[in-house]
Amino acid sequence: MGRAAKFVASLLPLFLAGCATVQSTSNAHGPAAHSIARLSSALTITFVITILIMWALLAIALKKNRGSLKEHMPIDVGGGQAWVAIGGIAIPFLVLSVFFFLGLDLLTTFPIHGDHGAMNMGAAAAKSKPDILIIGHQWWWEVHYLGAANQQVITANEIHIPAHRPVNIELRSADVIHSFWVPSLHGKVDLIPGDVNFIRIEASQPGDYVGQCAEYCGSQHANMHILLVAQEPAAFNQWLANQARPGVEPTNPETMQGQQAFLDGPCTKCHTVRGTAAAGRFGPDLTHIGSRKEIGADSFPNNDGYLEGWITNAQSLKPGCKMPKITQYNGTQLRSLVAYLRQLQ
Amino acid sequence: MSGNPAAGKALIQSYGCGSCHVIPGIRTARGMVGPPLFYYSRRTIIAGELPNTPDNLVRWIENPPAIEPGTAMPNLGVTDSQAHDIAAYLYTLR
Ligand SMILES: [Cu+2]
């Protein structure tokens, strides 16, 4: 293969990846996302047609080639005003007006409330009690299920929702501005310190949808991923009931030693495992960490290797994140600690 | 050395060896828990314990605590043929 061919070939996966990825507005899986996808394809098509017309006009102008550099037409030669009036003002005015109203209409598909949302939608979202509260932190997501009053369900980073029905979400921030965005389901909505926003999302079919914080929020913004798992309602209820239980008690010597290491260590200052003395609120709730697919705000797979690497040296995996390096454990303690966390299903 | 280095590379990624080791050629392998695995084919001793032979490296990757009970490197459940692939990759680091 020639150099150029190799270069082009090396770029190919980039484009293919762009099509295959789940994290894309054009890969719509819910009513709000469908409206957004429709508007963006309409915009893209209009844009392409406009560009084609403009290039064609340019080509015609060049072809006509009136005069030369030495001997050009006088600058004040008449004609052309109609082109400017129609092509430069009237048509853009028409096209942009249509998109303006289509854009306004789009706001009704994802009700936002708060000082920053569409006014007419505030009432709708505020009236319906939110099902889920999401609090943005540098650089992870705290997730509360607000269902029954006697149910205390707090988790992090992996957000489950029932499919086929709208879910109302309340968004807050613990520090700086973040933005919640799962492109296959809805548009971006900011999480604003000292303020509340609401969003209503609906997944038209079960599946794992990935998303991303969409407002720069500090050094690890790019690793503030979202994993949103839409489930059949029955499976969702089962999941929720399990998340409401306290952490699984260890049963074998290794996991028991691991729990001891966990409770004796600094972990409890920042993390909660319901049912134990660990009640820290600074970091993600770990009551069911073993059930999560990923760690570090969905940056790494949740397996023995990544988990142990994360616990001792999160700083090498996610530099600058708010979980410090932890150096007090020996190898045996670390392995048992991982075994304990993994059984917190 | 039997084993497929390309498969080894993918296995290193999925098991998360890189969360503890810096490993040349593996994207995101920037862990600072254990030693970096630079020039691994030129190493004489594995984990300060075993002569660096293919067989020993495979044994180590399959079950480190069996060789060094107090080690922080976990038994990740790597199978024998996977360990051969991983070792083959590490021996490409010259
Ligand atoms: Cu961010």
Coordinates of C-alpha atoms and ligand atoms in Angstrom, one line a residue:
Chain A
M1 CA 0.0 0.0 0.0
G2 CA 1.2 3.5 -0.8
R3 CA 1.7 6.0 2.0
A4 CA -1.4 8.0 1.0
A5 CA -3.5 4.9 0.7
K6 CA -2.3 3.8 4.2
F7 CA -3.2 7.2 5.6
V8 CA -6.7 7.1 4.2
A9 CA -7.1 3.5 5.4
S10 CA -6.0 4.5 8.9
L11 CA -8.7 7.2 8.9
L12 CA -11.5 4.8 7.8
P13 CA -12.2 3.3 11.2
L14 CA -12.8 6.9 12.5
F15 CA -15.7 7.3 10.1
L16 CA -17.0 3.8 10.7
A17 CA -16.7 4.3 14.4
G18 CA -18.7 7.5 14.0
C19 CA -21.6 5.5 12.4
A20 CA -21.5 2.5 14.7
T21 CA -21.3 4.3 18.1
V22 CA -24.3 4.3 20.3
Q23 CA -23.4 7.8 21.5
S24 CA -25.0 9.7 18.6
T25 CA -27.9 12.0 18.1
S26 CA -28.7 10.3 14.8
N27 CA -29.0 6.9 16.6
A28 CA -32.4 7.9 18.2
H29 CA -34.2 5.6 20.6
G30 CA -36.8 7.8 22.2
P31 CA -39.5 10.4 21.2
A32 CA -37.3 13.4 22.2
A33 CA -34.3 12.0 20.4
H34 CA -36.4 11.3 17.3
S35 CA -37.5 14.9 17.0
I36 CA -33.9 16.1 17.5
A37 CA -32.7 13.6 14.9
R38 CA -35.3 14.7 12.4
L39 CA -34.4 18.4 12.9
S40 CA -30.7 17.7 12.5
S41 CA -31.2 15.7 9.4
A42 CA -33.4 18.4 7.9
L43 CA -30.7 21.0 8.8
T44 CA -28.0 18.8 7.3
I45 CA -29.9 18.2 4.1
T46 CA -30.7 21.9 3.7
F47 CA -27.1 22.8 4.4
V48 CA -25.8 20.4 1.8
I49 CA -28.3 21.6 -0.8
T50 CA -27.5 25.3 -0.1
I51 CA -23.7 24.6 -0.4
L52 CA -24.3 22.8 -3.7
I53 CA -26.3 25.7 -5.1
M54 CA -23.6 28.2 -3.9
W55 CA -20.8 26.2 -5.5
A56 CA -22.8 25.9 -8.7
L57 CA -23.3 29.7 -8.8
L58 CA -19.7 30.2 -8.2
A59 CA -18.7 27.9 -11.0
I60 CA -21.1 29.7 -13.4
A61 CA -19.6 33.1 -12.4
L62 CA -16.1 31.8 -12.9
K63 CA -17.1 30.3 -16.3
K64 CA -18.5 33.5 -17.5
N65 CA -15.2 35.2 -16.7
R66 CA -16.1 38.7 -17.9
G67 CA -13.0 40.8 -18.5
S68 CA -9.5 40.1 -17.4
L69 CA -7.2 41.2 -14.6
K70 CA -5.7 43.9 -16.9
E71 CA -9.0 45.0 -18.3
H72 CA -11.9 44.4 -16.1
M73 CA -15.5 45.6 -16.2
P74 CA -16.1 49.0 -14.5
I75 CA -16.8 48.4 -10.8
D76 CA -20.2 50.1 -10.9
V77 CA -21.6 48.0 -13.7
G78 CA -25.3 47.5 -13.2
G79 CA -27.3 44.4 -12.4
G80 CA -27.0 41.8 -9.6
Q81 CA -29.1 43.6 -6.9
A82 CA -32.0 41.2 -7.5
W83 CA -29.6 38.3 -6.7
V84 CA -28.6 39.9 -3.4
A85 CA -32.2 40.8 -2.5
I86 CA -33.7 37.4 -3.3
G87 CA -30.8 35.0 -2.8
G88 CA -29.1 36.8 0.0
I89 CA -32.0 38.1 2.0
A90 CA -35.4 36.7 1.0
I91 CA -34.6 33.0 0.7
P92 CA -32.4 32.8 3.9
F93 CA -35.1 34.7 5.8
L94 CA -37.6 32.1 4.7
V95 CA -35.5 29.1 5.4
L96 CA -34.2 30.3 8.8
S97 CA -37.8 31.3 9.9
V98 CA -39.0 27.7 9.2
F99 CA -36.1 26.3 11.3
F100 CA -36.7 28.9 14.0
F101 CA -40.3 27.6 14.5
L102 CA -39.2 23.9 14.1
G103 CA -36.6 24.7 16.9
L104 CA -39.3 26.2 19.2
D105 CA -41.5 23.2 18.6
L106 CA -38.7 20.9 19.6
L107 CA -38.6 22.4 23.1
T108 CA -42.0 20.8 23.8
T109 CA -40.5 17.3 23.4
F110 CA -38.2 17.5 26.4
P111 CA -39.9 19.4 29.2
I112 CA -37.4 21.4 31.1
H113 CA -38.3 23.5 34.2
G114 CA -36.2 26.0 36.0
D115 CA -35.2 29.5 35.1
H116 CA -33.4 28.2 32.1
G117 CA -36.1 26.2 30.3
A118 CA -38.9 26.9 28.0
M119 CA -41.6 28.7 30.0
N120 CA -44.6 26.8 28.8
M121 CA -43.0 23.5 29.8
G122 CA -42.1 24.4 33.3
A123 CA -45.6 23.6 34.7
A124 CA -45.7 20.2 33.2
A125 CA -42.4 19.0 34.5
A126 CA -42.8 20.6 37.9
K127 CA -46.2 19.2 38.5
S128 CA -45.1 15.6 37.9
K129 CA -43.0 14.3 40.9
P130 CA -39.5 13.4 39.7
D131 CA -38.7 9.7 39.7
I132 CA -35.0 10.2 39.8
L133 CA -32.7 12.8 41.2
I134 CA -29.3 13.1 39.6
I135 CA -26.6 15.2 41.3
G136 CA -23.5 16.1 39.3
H137 CA -20.1 15.9 41.1
Q138 CA -16.6 16.5 39.7
W139 CA -16.4 13.9 38.0
W140 CA -19.2 11.4 38.7
W141 CA -23.0 11.2 39.0
E142 CA -25.0 10.6 42.2
V143 CA -28.3 9.0 41.6
H144 CA -31.4 8.9 43.9
Y145 CA -34.5 7.0 43.2
L146 CA -37.4 8.9 44.7
G147 CA -40.1 6.2 44.5
A148 CA -41.6 5.1 47.8
A149 CA -40.9 7.2 50.8
N150 CA -39.6 4.2 52.8
Q151 CA -37.3 3.2 50.1
Q152 CA -33.7 4.5 50.3
V153 CA -32.1 3.9 47.0
I154 CA -28.9 5.8 46.2
T155 CA -26.5 4.7 43.6
A156 CA -24.0 6.2 41.1
N157 CA -23.0 6.4 37.5
E158 CA -25.2 3.6 36.2
I159 CA -28.7 4.9 35.8
H160 CA -31.5 2.3 35.3
I161 CA -34.9 3.3 33.9
P162 CA -37.9 1.4 32.8
A163 CA -38.3 1.4 29.0
H164 CA -41.5 2.4 27.1
R165 CA -42.6 5.1 29.5
P166 CA -41.6 8.7 30.3
V167 CA -39.3 9.1 33.3
N168 CA -39.0 12.5 35.1
I169 CA -35.6 13.4 36.3
E170 CA -34.5 16.3 38.6
L171 CA -31.0 17.6 38.0
R172 CA -28.8 19.4 40.5
S173 CA -25.1 20.0 41.0
A174 CA -22.9 19.7 44.0
D175 CA -20.1 21.9 42.6
V176 CA -19.8 23.4 39.2
I177 CA -22.0 23.3 36.1
H178 CA -22.4 19.9 34.4
S179 CA -24.6 18.9 31.6
F180 CA -26.6 15.6 31.4
W181 CA -26.6 14.1 27.9
V182 CA -27.5 10.7 26.5
P183 CA -27.6 11.6 22.8
S184 CA -29.7 8.5 21.8
L185 CA -32.5 9.6 24.2
H186 CA -32.7 13.4 24.6
G187 CA -31.0 16.8 24.4
K188 CA -28.5 18.3 26.8
V189 CA -29.7 19.8 30.1
D190 CA -27.4 21.6 32.5
L191 CA -27.0 20.8 36.2
I192 CA -26.6 24.2 37.8
P193 CA -25.3 24.8 41.3
G194 CA -28.0 26.3 43.5
D195 CA -30.7 25.7 41.0
V196 CA -32.9 22.8 39.8
N197 CA -33.7 21.6 36.3
F198 CA -36.0 18.9 35.1
I199 CA -36.0 16.6 32.2
R200 CA -38.3 13.9 30.9
I201 CA -36.8 11.1 29.0
E202 CA -38.2 8.0 27.4
A203 CA -36.4 5.0 25.9
S204 CA -38.5 3.3 23.3
Q205 CA -36.7 0.0 23.8
P206 CA -34.5 -1.7 26.4
G207 CA -30.8 -1.3 26.0
D208 CA -27.6 0.2 27.3
Y209 CA -27.3 3.9 26.3
V210 CA -24.1 5.8 26.8
G211 CA -23.7 9.4 27.4
Q212 CA -21.3 12.0 28.6
C213 CA -21.2 15.2 30.7
A214 CA -21.6 17.9 28.1
E215 CA -20.4 21.0 29.9
Y216 CA -16.7 21.4 30.6
C217 CA -16.4 20.9 34.4
G218 CA -12.7 20.5 35.1
S219 CA -9.7 18.3 34.3
Q220 CA -11.6 14.9 34.2
H221 CA -14.7 16.2 32.4
A222 CA -14.0 13.9 29.5
N223 CA -14.1 10.9 31.9
M224 CA -17.5 11.8 33.3
H225 CA -19.4 9.2 31.3
I226 CA -23.0 8.1 31.8
L227 CA -24.3 4.5 31.4
L228 CA -28.1 4.5 31.2
V229 CA -29.7 1.1 31.2
A230 CA -33.3 0.9 30.0
Q231 CA -35.0 -2.3 31.1
E232 CA -38.3 -3.9 30.7
P233 CA -40.5 -2.6 33.6
A234 CA -40.5 -6.0 35.4
A235 CA -36.7 -6.3 35.2
F236 CA -36.4 -2.7 36.3
N237 CA -38.5 -3.2 39.4
Q238 CA -36.4 -6.2 40.3
W239 CA -33.3 -4.2 39.9
L240 CA -34.7 -1.4 42.0
A241 CA -35.8 -3.8 44.8
N242 CA -32.3 -5.2 44.9
Q243 CA -30.7 -1.8 45.0
A244 CA -32.9 -0.9 48.0
R245 CA -31.4 -3.8 50.0
P246 CA -28.4 -3.1 52.3
G247 CA -24.9 -4.3 51.2
V248 CA -24.5 -8.1 51.0
E249 CA -22.8 -9.4 54.1
P250 CA -19.6 -11.3 53.3
T251 CA -19.7 -15.1 53.9
N252 CA -16.3 -16.5 53.3
P253 CA -12.9 -15.7 55.1
E254 CA -11.5 -13.7 52.2
T255 CA -14.5 -11.4 51.8
M256 CA -14.8 -11.1 55.5
Q257 CA -11.2 -10.0 55.7
G258 CA -11.9 -7.6 52.8
Q259 CA -14.9 -6.0 54.7
Q260 CA -12.6 -5.5 57.7
A261 CA -10.0 -3.8 55.5
F262 CA -12.7 -1.7 54.0
L263 CA -14.1 -0.6 57.3
D264 CA -10.7 0.0 58.9
G265 CA -9.5 2.0 56.0
P266 CA -10.1 5.6 54.8
C267 CA -12.9 4.4 52.4
T268 CA -15.6 5.0 55.0
K269 CA -14.9 8.7 55.1
C270 CA -16.0 9.1 51.5
H271 CA -18.2 6.1 50.7
T272 CA -21.4 4.5 51.9
V273 CA -22.2 0.8 52.1
R274 CA -25.7 0.7 53.6
G275 CA -25.9 -1.8 56.4
T276 CA -22.3 -1.1 57.6
A277 CA -20.6 1.7 59.5
A278 CA -19.4 3.2 56.1
A279 CA -21.5 6.3 55.7
G280 CA -19.3 8.8 53.8
R281 CA -21.1 10.9 51.2
F282 CA -18.2 12.5 49.4
G283 CA -17.8 9.8 46.8
P284 CA -20.1 7.4 45.0
D285 CA -22.4 5.0 47.0
L286 CA -20.8 1.6 46.9
T287 CA -23.7 -0.5 48.5
H288 CA -24.1 -2.3 45.2
I289 CA -20.8 -1.6 43.4
G290 CA -20.5 -5.2 42.5
S291 CA -23.6 -4.9 40.3
R292 CA -22.2 -2.1 38.2
K293 CA -20.7 -2.7 34.8
E294 CA -18.1 0.0 35.1
I295 CA -16.1 2.1 37.5
G296 CA -14.7 5.6 37.6
A297 CA -17.9 7.1 36.2
D298 CA -18.1 4.4 33.6
S299 CA -14.5 4.9 32.5
F300 CA -13.2 1.3 33.1
P301 CA -14.7 -2.1 33.2
N302 CA -15.6 -3.3 36.6
N303 CA -13.4 -6.4 36.9
D304 CA -10.8 -7.6 39.5
G305 CA -7.9 -6.0 37.6
Y306 CA -9.3 -2.6 37.0
L307 CA -11.0 -2.4 40.4
E308 CA -7.8 -3.2 42.3
G309 CA -5.8 -0.8 40.2
W310 CA -8.5 1.9 40.8
I311 CA -8.5 1.4 44.6
T312 CA -4.8 1.7 45.1
N313 CA -4.1 4.3 42.5
A314 CA -7.1 6.0 41.0
Q315 CA -4.8 8.9 40.3
S316 CA -2.9 7.0 37.7
L317 CA -6.2 6.0 35.9
K318 CA -8.1 9.2 36.3
P319 CA -5.5 11.9 37.1
G320 CA -6.8 14.7 39.3
C321 CA -10.0 12.9 40.4
K322 CA -11.1 13.4 43.9
M323 CA -10.3 9.9 45.1
P324 CA -6.7 9.9 46.5
K325 CA -4.0 7.3 46.1
I326 CA -4.3 4.7 48.9
T327 CA -1.1 3.1 50.0
Q328 CA -1.9 1.6 53.4
Y329 CA -2.8 -1.9 52.3
N330 CA -0.6 -4.9 51.6
G331 CA -1.2 -7.2 48.7
T332 CA -3.3 -9.7 50.5
Q333 CA -5.6 -7.0 52.0
L334 CA -6.0 -5.4 48.6
R335 CA -7.1 -8.7 47.0
S336 CA -9.6 -9.4 49.8
L337 CA -10.9 -5.9 49.6
V338 CA -11.6 -6.3 45.9
A339 CA -13.3 -9.7 46.6
Y340 CA -15.5 -8.0 49.2
L341 CA -16.5 -5.1 46.8
R342 CA -17.2 -7.5 44.0
Q343 CA -19.7 -9.5 46.0
L344 CA -21.7 -6.3 46.8
Q345 CA -24.2 -7.3 44.2
Chain B
M1 CA 7.0 -19.1 22.4
S2 CA 3.6 -20.4 21.3
G3 CA 0.8 -17.8 21.6
N4 CA -0.6 -15.0 19.6
P5 CA 0.7 -11.5 20.5
A6 CA -2.2 -9.7 18.8
A7 CA -4.7 -11.7 20.9
G8 CA -2.5 -11.1 23.9
K9 CA -2.8 -7.4 23.4
A10 CA -6.6 -7.5 23.4
L11 CA -6.6 -9.7 26.5
I12 CA -4.3 -7.3 28.3
Q13 CA -6.8 -4.5 27.5
S14 CA -9.8 -6.5 28.7
Y15 CA -8.3 -8.0 31.9
G16 CA -7.1 -4.5 32.9
C17 CA -3.4 -5.3 33.3
G18 CA -2.9 -1.6 32.4
S19 CA -4.7 -0.4 35.5
C20 CA -1.6 -1.5 37.4
H21 CA 1.2 -1.5 34.8
V22 CA 2.6 0.8 32.2
I23 CA 2.8 -1.4 29.1
P24 CA 4.3 -0.2 25.9
G25 CA 1.9 -0.4 22.9
I26 CA -1.3 -0.7 25.0
R27 CA -3.5 2.3 25.0
T28 CA -4.6 3.5 28.5
A29 CA -2.0 1.1 30.1
R30 CA -0.7 3.8 32.5
G31 CA -1.2 2.1 35.9
M32 CA 1.3 2.9 38.6
V33 CA 0.5 0.1 41.0
G34 CA 3.1 -2.5 39.9
P35 CA 6.3 -2.2 37.9
P36 CA 6.2 -0.9 34.3
L37 CA 6.7 -3.8 31.8
F38 CA 9.2 -2.1 29.6
Y39 CA 11.6 -4.3 27.5
Y40 CA 10.1 -7.3 29.1
S41 CA 11.9 -9.8 26.8
R42 CA 15.2 -8.5 28.1
R43 CA 14.2 -9.0 31.8
T44 CA 16.1 -11.8 33.7
I45 CA 13.8 -12.2 36.7
I46 CA 10.0 -12.2 37.0
A47 CA 8.6 -10.3 40.0
G48 CA 12.0 -10.7 41.7
E49 CA 11.4 -14.4 42.1
L50 CA 11.5 -16.5 39.0
P51 CA 13.9 -16.7 36.0
N52 CA 12.3 -15.1 33.0
T53 CA 11.4 -18.1 30.9
P54 CA 8.2 -18.4 28.9
D55 CA 6.9 -21.2 31.2
N56 CA 7.5 -19.1 34.3
L57 CA 5.9 -16.0 32.8
V58 CA 2.8 -18.0 31.9
R59 CA 2.7 -19.4 35.4
W60 CA 3.0 -16.0 36.9
I61 CA 0.2 -14.5 34.7
E62 CA -2.1 -17.4 35.5
N63 CA -1.8 -17.2 39.3
P64 CA 0.6 -14.8 40.9
P65 CA -0.5 -15.4 44.5
A66 CA 0.4 -19.1 44.0
I67 CA 4.0 -18.0 43.5
E68 CA 4.2 -15.1 45.9
P69 CA 1.3 -15.4 48.4
G70 CA 1.5 -11.7 49.6
T71 CA 1.5 -10.1 46.1
A72 CA -0.9 -7.4 45.2
M73 CA -1.2 -8.8 41.7
P74 CA -4.5 -10.7 41.7
N75 CA -5.4 -14.1 40.1
L76 CA -7.5 -12.7 37.3
G77 CA -8.7 -16.0 36.1
V78 CA -6.5 -16.0 33.0
T79 CA -6.7 -19.3 31.2
D80 CA -3.6 -21.2 30.1
S81 CA -4.0 -20.4 26.4
Q82 CA -4.8 -16.8 27.2
A83 CA -1.7 -16.6 29.4
H84 CA 0.4 -17.9 26.4
D85 CA -1.0 -15.1 24.2
I86 CA -0.4 -12.5 26.8
A87 CA 3.2 -13.7 27.4
A88 CA 3.8 -13.7 23.7
Y89 CA 2.8 -10.0 23.6
L90 CA 5.1 -9.2 26.5
Y91 CA 8.0 -10.9 24.7
T92 CA 7.5 -8.5 21.7
L93 CA 8.7 -5.8 24.1
R94 CA 12.3 -5.8 23.1
Ligands
CU1 CU -18.2 17.9 32.6

